[in-house]
Short mmCIF file of C-alpha atoms and ligand atoms in Angstrom, two decimals:
data_model
loop_
_atom_site.label_atom_id
_atom_site.label_comp_id
_atom_site.label_asym_id
_atom_site.label_seq_id
_atom_site.Cartn_x
_atom_site.Cartn_y
_atom_site.Cartn_z
CA VAL A 139 -4.16 -14.53 23.31
CA LEU A 140 -2.07 -10.90 24.10
CA VAL A 141 -0.68 -9.61 20.81
CA ALA A 142 1.17 -6.43 21.23
CA CYS A 143 0.43 -3.97 18.77
CA GLY A 144 1.48 -0.36 19.45
CA GLY A 145 2.59 2.41 21.09
CA SER A 146 6.02 2.77 20.03
CA ASP A 147 7.07 2.87 23.97
CA GLU A 148 5.79 -0.44 24.51
CA GLY A 149 7.49 -3.16 23.12
CA THR A 150 10.45 -4.35 23.64
CA SER A 151 14.29 -1.58 21.67
CA GLY A 152 15.33 -2.04 18.93
CA SER A 153 17.87 -5.41 18.86
CA GLY A 154 20.07 -4.30 15.62
CA ASP A 155 20.08 -7.59 14.69
CA GLU A 156 17.36 -9.57 13.04
CA GLY A 157 13.90 -9.80 14.39
CA GLU A 158 15.09 -9.51 18.39
CA ASP A 159 15.47 -13.09 19.64
CA SER A 160 15.17 -13.96 23.96
CA GLY A 161 16.30 -17.56 23.67
CA ASP A 162 13.01 -19.10 22.61
CA THR A 163 10.52 -16.06 21.90
CA ILE A 164 11.60 -14.21 18.26
CA THR A 165 10.19 -10.70 18.65
CA TRP A 166 9.35 -9.16 14.50
CA LYS A 167 8.06 -5.32 14.82
CA MET A 168 5.88 -4.51 11.98
CA GLY A 169 5.84 -0.75 10.53
CA HIS A 170 2.68 0.23 8.56
CA LEU A 171 0.84 3.39 7.67
CA SER A 172 -2.76 2.87 8.36
CA ASN A 173 -4.18 3.21 11.40
CA GLU A 174 -5.63 0.67 14.16
CA GLU A 175 -9.51 0.34 12.68
CA HIS A 176 -8.23 -0.22 8.37
CA GLN A 177 -8.47 -3.42 7.00
CA TRP A 178 -4.32 -3.58 7.11
CA HIS A 179 -3.88 -3.60 10.44
CA LYS A 180 -6.68 -5.54 11.42
CA THR A 181 -5.37 -8.64 9.28
CA ALA A 182 -1.68 -8.38 10.28
CA GLU A 183 -3.29 -8.54 13.93
CA LYS A 184 -4.90 -12.41 12.94
CA PHE A 185 -1.60 -13.01 11.48
CA ALA A 186 -0.07 -12.12 15.00
CA GLU A 187 -2.22 -14.27 16.17
CA LEU A 188 -2.25 -17.59 13.85
CA VAL A 189 1.82 -17.06 14.13
CA ASP A 190 1.75 -17.34 17.59
CA GLU A 191 -0.65 -19.98 17.79
CA LYS A 192 0.73 -21.93 15.03
CA THR A 193 4.19 -21.42 17.10
CA ASP A 194 3.69 -22.07 20.42
CA GLY A 195 4.30 -18.53 21.17
CA LYS A 196 7.78 -18.91 20.15
CA LEU A 197 7.49 -15.83 17.45
CA GLN A 198 5.86 -12.72 18.40
CA ILE A 199 4.50 -10.17 16.35
CA GLU A 200 4.74 -6.89 17.04
CA ILE A 201 2.68 -4.12 15.13
CA TYR A 202 3.10 -0.85 14.87
CA PRO A 203 0.65 1.81 13.20
CA ASN A 204 0.52 5.03 11.60
CA GLU A 205 4.26 5.65 10.88
CA GLN A 206 4.93 5.29 14.21
CA LEU A 207 8.59 3.76 12.96
CA GLY A 208 8.74 5.88 10.23
CA SER A 209 7.45 6.24 6.52
CA GLU A 210 7.02 3.46 3.92
CA THR A 211 10.46 4.51 3.03
CA GLU A 212 12.61 5.22 5.97
CA VAL A 213 10.71 0.73 6.98
CA LEU A 214 11.91 -0.82 4.26
CA ASN A 215 15.83 0.70 4.80
CA GLY A 216 15.21 0.07 8.30
CA ILE A 217 14.26 -3.89 7.69
CA GLU A 218 17.44 -3.13 5.56
CA ALA A 219 19.59 -1.93 8.37
CA GLY A 220 17.48 -4.95 10.90
CA THR A 221 15.99 -2.33 13.16
CA VAL A 222 12.36 -3.79 12.27
CA ASP A 223 11.11 -6.65 10.65
CA MET A 224 8.23 -6.30 8.65
CA THR A 225 5.95 -4.14 6.64
CA ILE A 226 3.47 -3.01 3.75
CA SER A 227 4.68 -2.17 0.68
CA GLY A 228 3.84 -2.32 -2.86
CA GLU A 229 4.97 0.32 -6.11
CA THR A 230 7.24 2.74 -3.55
CA MET A 231 9.62 -0.14 -3.67
CA ALA A 232 10.29 0.36 -7.23
CA ASN A 233 13.04 2.67 -5.38
CA TRP A 234 15.31 -0.91 -5.28
CA ALA A 235 13.41 -3.07 -7.62
CA PRO A 236 11.95 -1.34 -11.10
CA GLU A 237 9.25 -4.07 -11.70
CA ALA A 238 7.53 -3.22 -7.97
CA ALA A 239 6.36 -0.27 -9.97
CA LEU A 240 4.65 -2.33 -12.24
CA MET A 241 2.26 -3.11 -8.81
CA ALA A 242 0.36 0.34 -9.25
CA VAL A 243 0.62 1.97 -13.37
CA PRO A 244 -1.91 4.05 -13.81
CA TYR A 245 -4.93 2.68 -15.56
CA ALA A 246 -2.79 -0.23 -16.39
CA PHE A 247 -5.74 -2.76 -14.81
CA ASN A 248 -8.69 -2.90 -15.93
CA GLY A 249 -10.74 -4.18 -12.40
CA GLN A 250 -9.80 -6.32 -9.53
CA GLU A 251 -10.59 -9.41 -11.96
CA HIS A 252 -7.90 -8.75 -14.31
CA LEU A 253 -5.52 -7.96 -10.97
CA GLN A 254 -6.63 -10.67 -9.42
CA ASN A 255 -5.14 -13.05 -12.02
CA VAL A 256 -1.81 -10.67 -11.98
CA VAL A 257 -1.15 -11.11 -8.82
CA GLU A 258 -1.35 -14.78 -8.77
CA GLY A 259 -0.66 -15.82 -11.75
CA GLU A 260 3.29 -15.60 -13.46
CA ILE A 261 3.58 -12.03 -13.67
CA GLY A 262 3.07 -11.17 -9.68
CA SER A 263 5.38 -14.38 -9.14
CA GLU A 264 7.97 -12.56 -11.12
CA ILE A 265 7.55 -8.94 -9.37
CA GLU A 266 7.03 -11.08 -6.08
CA ALA A 267 11.24 -12.42 -6.91
CA ALA A 268 12.48 -8.94 -8.43
CA VAL A 269 11.80 -7.17 -4.70
CA LYS A 270 13.39 -10.35 -3.53
CA ASP A 271 16.42 -9.73 -4.72
CA GLY A 272 15.86 -6.03 -4.76
CA VAL A 273 14.99 -5.22 -1.67
CA GLY A 274 15.56 -7.76 0.58
CA VAL A 275 12.42 -7.96 2.03
CA THR A 276 9.64 -11.56 1.51
CA PRO A 277 6.11 -11.52 0.67
CA LEU A 278 4.30 -13.47 2.63
CA TYR A 279 0.83 -11.98 1.66
CA TYR A 280 -1.38 -9.08 -0.18
CA HIS A 281 -3.98 -6.72 -0.09
CA ILE A 282 -6.30 -6.78 -2.81
CA ARG A 283 -6.39 -2.46 -2.81
CA ALA A 284 -9.29 -0.48 -3.62
CA PRO A 285 -9.06 2.23 -6.56
CA ARG A 286 -6.32 5.36 -5.66
CA ASN A 287 -8.90 8.73 -6.81
CA LEU A 288 -7.41 11.85 -6.56
CA THR A 289 -8.81 13.96 -3.44
CA SER A 290 -8.99 17.93 -3.51
CA SER A 291 -11.80 20.83 -2.37
CA GLU A 292 -12.67 22.03 -5.98
CA PRO A 293 -14.09 19.96 -8.40
CA ILE A 294 -11.47 18.27 -10.31
CA GLU A 295 -13.71 16.45 -13.36
CA SER A 296 -10.45 16.01 -16.25
CA PRO A 297 -6.94 17.20 -17.05
CA GLU A 298 -7.95 20.96 -17.25
CA ASP A 299 -8.85 21.07 -13.76
CA LEU A 300 -5.83 20.38 -12.56
CA GLU A 301 -3.80 23.70 -14.38
CA GLY A 302 -1.41 24.70 -10.65
CA PHE A 303 -3.07 21.94 -8.99
CA LYS A 304 -0.35 21.42 -5.65
CA MET A 305 -0.87 17.63 -4.80
CA ARG A 306 1.19 15.17 -2.99
CA VAL A 307 2.52 11.48 -3.91
CA PRO A 308 4.00 8.76 -2.30
CA ASN A 309 7.76 8.01 -3.22
CA VAL A 310 6.72 6.46 -6.48
CA PRO A 311 8.70 7.86 -9.21
CA LEU A 312 6.47 6.39 -11.71
CA PHE A 313 3.57 9.51 -10.29
CA MET A 314 5.28 12.13 -10.16
CA ASP A 315 5.87 11.47 -14.39
CA ALA A 316 1.91 10.60 -14.66
CA TRP A 317 0.38 13.31 -13.03
CA GLU A 318 2.98 15.92 -14.35
CA ALA A 319 1.91 14.45 -17.69
CA ALA A 320 -1.61 14.70 -16.73
CA GLY A 321 -0.66 18.81 -15.86
CA ALA A 322 -0.83 19.22 -11.73
CA ARG A 323 2.84 19.99 -9.79
CA PRO A 324 3.07 16.51 -7.97
CA GLN A 325 5.03 16.07 -4.76
CA VAL A 326 6.61 13.88 -3.17
CA MET A 327 6.28 13.60 0.41
CA ASP A 328 5.09 10.64 3.82
CA PHE A 329 1.96 9.40 4.33
CA SER A 330 1.87 10.84 7.60
CA GLU A 331 2.58 14.05 6.97
CA VAL A 332 -0.71 14.81 4.25
CA PHE A 333 -3.12 16.04 6.22
CA THR A 334 -1.02 18.46 8.41
CA GLY A 335 0.15 19.54 4.41
CA LEU A 336 -3.23 19.53 3.27
CA GLN A 337 -5.16 21.72 6.42
CA GLN A 338 -1.93 24.25 5.74
CA GLY A 339 -2.99 24.92 2.04
CA VAL A 340 0.54 23.44 2.03
CA ILE A 341 -0.93 21.51 -1.40
CA ASP A 342 -4.20 21.13 -2.40
CA GLY A 343 -5.14 17.52 -2.39
CA GLN A 344 -3.31 13.88 -2.55
CA GLU A 345 -4.86 10.58 -4.03
CA ASN A 346 -5.28 7.49 -2.43
CA PRO A 347 -8.33 3.94 -1.82
CA VAL A 348 -11.29 5.23 -0.42
CA ASP A 349 -10.09 3.53 3.00
CA LEU A 350 -6.93 5.07 3.89
CA ILE A 351 -9.18 9.00 2.93
CA GLN A 352 -10.36 7.66 5.48
CA SER A 353 -7.80 5.74 7.39
CA ALA A 354 -6.29 9.02 7.13
CA SER A 355 -8.84 11.69 8.44
CA PHE A 356 -8.30 13.55 4.74
CA PHE A 357 -12.49 13.96 4.51
CA GLU A 358 -11.81 16.59 7.71
CA VAL A 359 -9.65 18.68 5.56
CA GLN A 360 -11.07 17.70 1.45
CA ASP A 361 -14.47 17.79 -0.51
CA TYR A 362 -14.70 15.94 -2.90
CA VAL A 363 -13.34 12.56 -4.25
CA ASN A 364 -12.98 12.72 -7.76
CA VAL A 365 -13.62 9.40 -9.19
CA THR A 366 -10.19 8.77 -11.70
CA GLU A 367 -9.67 4.96 -10.78
CA HIS A 368 -6.41 6.04 -12.18
CA VAL A 369 -4.44 3.16 -9.98
CA TYR A 370 -6.00 -0.52 -9.02
CA SER A 371 -2.94 -1.70 -7.16
CA TRP A 372 -1.85 -4.94 -4.71
CA ILE A 373 0.62 -4.38 -1.59
CA TYR A 374 2.68 -6.76 -0.15
CA VAL A 375 3.11 -6.94 3.55
CA VAL A 376 6.86 -8.04 3.90
CA VAL A 377 8.95 -9.85 6.50
CA GLY A 378 13.40 -8.78 5.76
CA ASN A 379 14.32 -12.24 3.99
CA GLU A 380 17.45 -12.60 6.66
CA GLN A 381 14.41 -12.76 9.64
CA PHE A 382 12.33 -14.82 7.24
CA ASN A 383 16.23 -16.86 6.93
CA SER A 384 17.23 -17.55 9.65
CA LEU A 385 13.98 -19.09 11.00
CA SER A 386 13.73 -23.03 11.53
CA GLU A 387 11.19 -25.03 8.39
CA ASP A 388 9.05 -25.60 10.80
CA MET A 389 8.07 -21.99 11.81
CA GLN A 390 8.65 -21.12 7.94
CA THR A 391 6.04 -23.37 7.07
CA ALA A 392 3.94 -22.05 10.55
CA VAL A 393 4.64 -18.28 9.38
CA GLN A 394 3.41 -19.29 5.98
CA GLU A 395 0.44 -21.29 6.75
CA ALA A 396 -0.43 -17.72 9.04
CA ALA A 397 0.58 -15.87 6.47
CA ALA A 398 -2.47 -17.71 3.84
CA GLU A 399 -4.98 -17.80 6.23
CA ALA A 400 -4.38 -13.33 7.48
CA GLN A 401 -4.55 -13.18 3.65
CA ALA A 402 -8.84 -14.49 2.98
CA TYR A 403 -8.64 -12.35 6.03
CA GLY A 404 -7.84 -9.50 4.40
CA LEU A 405 -9.81 -9.80 1.41
CA GLU A 406 -13.22 -10.65 3.28
CA LEU A 407 -12.31 -7.19 5.41
CA TYR A 408 -12.02 -5.79 1.67
CA GLU A 409 -14.80 -7.39 0.10
CA THR A 410 -17.27 -6.09 3.56
CA GLU A 411 -15.69 -3.10 4.51
CA THR A 412 -15.20 -0.55 0.83
CA ALA A 413 -18.56 -0.30 0.50
CA GLU A 414 -19.57 0.73 4.09
CA ILE A 415 -16.02 3.75 3.65
CA GLU A 416 -17.65 5.06 0.52
CA GLN A 417 -20.45 5.44 1.67
CA ASP A 418 -19.02 6.60 4.99
CA LEU A 419 -16.94 9.87 3.47
CA LYS A 420 -20.22 10.39 1.50
CA ASP A 421 -21.50 11.02 5.18
CA LYS A 422 -18.53 12.38 6.74
CA GLY A 423 -19.40 15.57 3.81
CA MET A 424 -17.99 14.40 0.91
CA GLU A 425 -18.91 14.70 -2.97
CA PHE A 426 -17.48 11.75 -4.98
CA VAL A 427 -17.48 13.53 -8.37
CA GLU A 428 -17.90 11.40 -11.81
CA VAL A 429 -14.29 12.68 -13.99
CA ASP A 430 -13.81 11.79 -17.53
CA GLN A 431 -11.29 8.96 -16.96
CA GLU A 432 -10.27 8.60 -20.28
CA ALA A 433 -8.88 11.88 -20.62
CA PHE A 434 -7.07 10.98 -17.37
CA ALA A 435 -5.89 7.67 -19.44
CA GLU A 436 -4.99 9.58 -22.54
CA ALA A 437 -3.33 12.47 -20.11
CA MET A 438 -1.30 9.45 -18.69
CA LYS A 439 -0.47 7.20 -21.40
CA PRO A 440 2.65 8.65 -22.81
CA ALA A 441 4.41 9.68 -19.43
CA VAL A 442 3.64 6.20 -18.57
CA GLU A 443 5.31 4.76 -21.24
CA GLU A 444 7.66 6.89 -21.64
CA SER A 445 9.06 6.86 -17.74
CA LEU A 446 8.94 2.72 -18.29
CA THR A 447 12.48 0.76 -18.95
CA GLU A 448 12.97 -1.67 -21.31
CA VAL A 449 12.40 -4.40 -18.76
CA GLN A 450 9.83 -3.36 -16.66
CA LEU A 451 7.77 -2.60 -20.35
CA GLU A 452 8.04 -6.19 -20.73
CA LEU A 453 5.83 -6.53 -17.91
CA TYR A 454 3.71 -4.10 -18.97
CA ASN A 455 2.77 -5.31 -22.06
CA LYS A 456 1.97 -9.18 -20.24
CA ILE A 457 -0.28 -7.30 -17.75
CA VAL A 458 -2.22 -5.46 -20.06
CA GLU A 459 -2.34 -8.51 -22.68
CA ALA A 460 -3.35 -10.33 -18.98
O1 2Q2 B 653 -0.72 7.47 -0.47
C1 2Q2 B 653 0.13 5.94 0.08
O2 2Q2 B 653 1.38 6.50 0.94
C2 2Q2 B 653 0.71 4.94 0.26
O3 2Q2 B 653 -1.28 4.87 -0.65
C3 2Q2 B 653 1.23 4.28 -0.75
O4 2Q2 B 653 1.24 4.75 -2.09
C4 2Q2 B 653 1.41 3.21 -0.78
O5 2Q2 B 653 1.42 2.27 0.41
C5 2Q2 B 653 2.64 2.40 -2.00
O6 2Q2 B 653 3.76 4.17 -1.22
C6 2Q2 B 653 2.65 0.63 -1.40
O7 2Q2 B 653 4.27 1.08 -1.59
#
């Protein structure tokens, strides 16, 4: 099965309506921020293959990695406009659906099992419904994520070391509040701008799971992974509501079956790759620094509770008790 993926000059030009429909074949364009080797991209290719098989070629998915179709925020706007059809997104969707912030509250989850119970449970369903209503996208499958860690060029072992530390955070208001409270000077920047920002010294650091640290080659411009593990989160692979709802019943079922199989495939990659990625970062010269996680959690807690709205706090308390 030939799956067209990558190359912004390849693929079809924007049709401007939900998915490109040339008679019998519908084409969905998917933009995301990792590179082609990353588990998100490999899982998306698997998903595209399965969708092609299960719809007898009637639905094709073109995958554009490395923010080729725009930043996460731009692509979410593009889905709304009908120029893009799918993306991979999570807490950034809080800009449209506040409940999405609960996907990545600092120090709310105590590990993968807790996270999985929340995602698969009624809290996860509540967040999915809010995303559907507030963002206009339908979650098809999700990826569990490795914890987010802070990278830097000097070791950072406690919040005291954050004095004057200029760092990038994604477009997630809660992250701005949390890192400001911890003593850093956070600023929002698109993921694809981070490497240059670090290289030019515009920022001193950023925070991400090891797989995206590897995907964006941050090991070339950062020396330390400070093991803050400040966020355990998951992330959805989403399609525009219109694009999904315009499919026939059979095609919707085929897409949902493909999504379930792709999700299992992605979990397998996550579970087998994460340790290898960590070792790869060490082999490339990054030093993993043990930090005082309690101190970071204490420093961020007031900001987290301060910045959450009533609705978000209700969900937050359910998560912490889950
Ligand atoms: O640092 C990044 O840009 C990514 O890890 C994003 O934080 C992540 O994709 C979230 O913004 C998901 O909405």
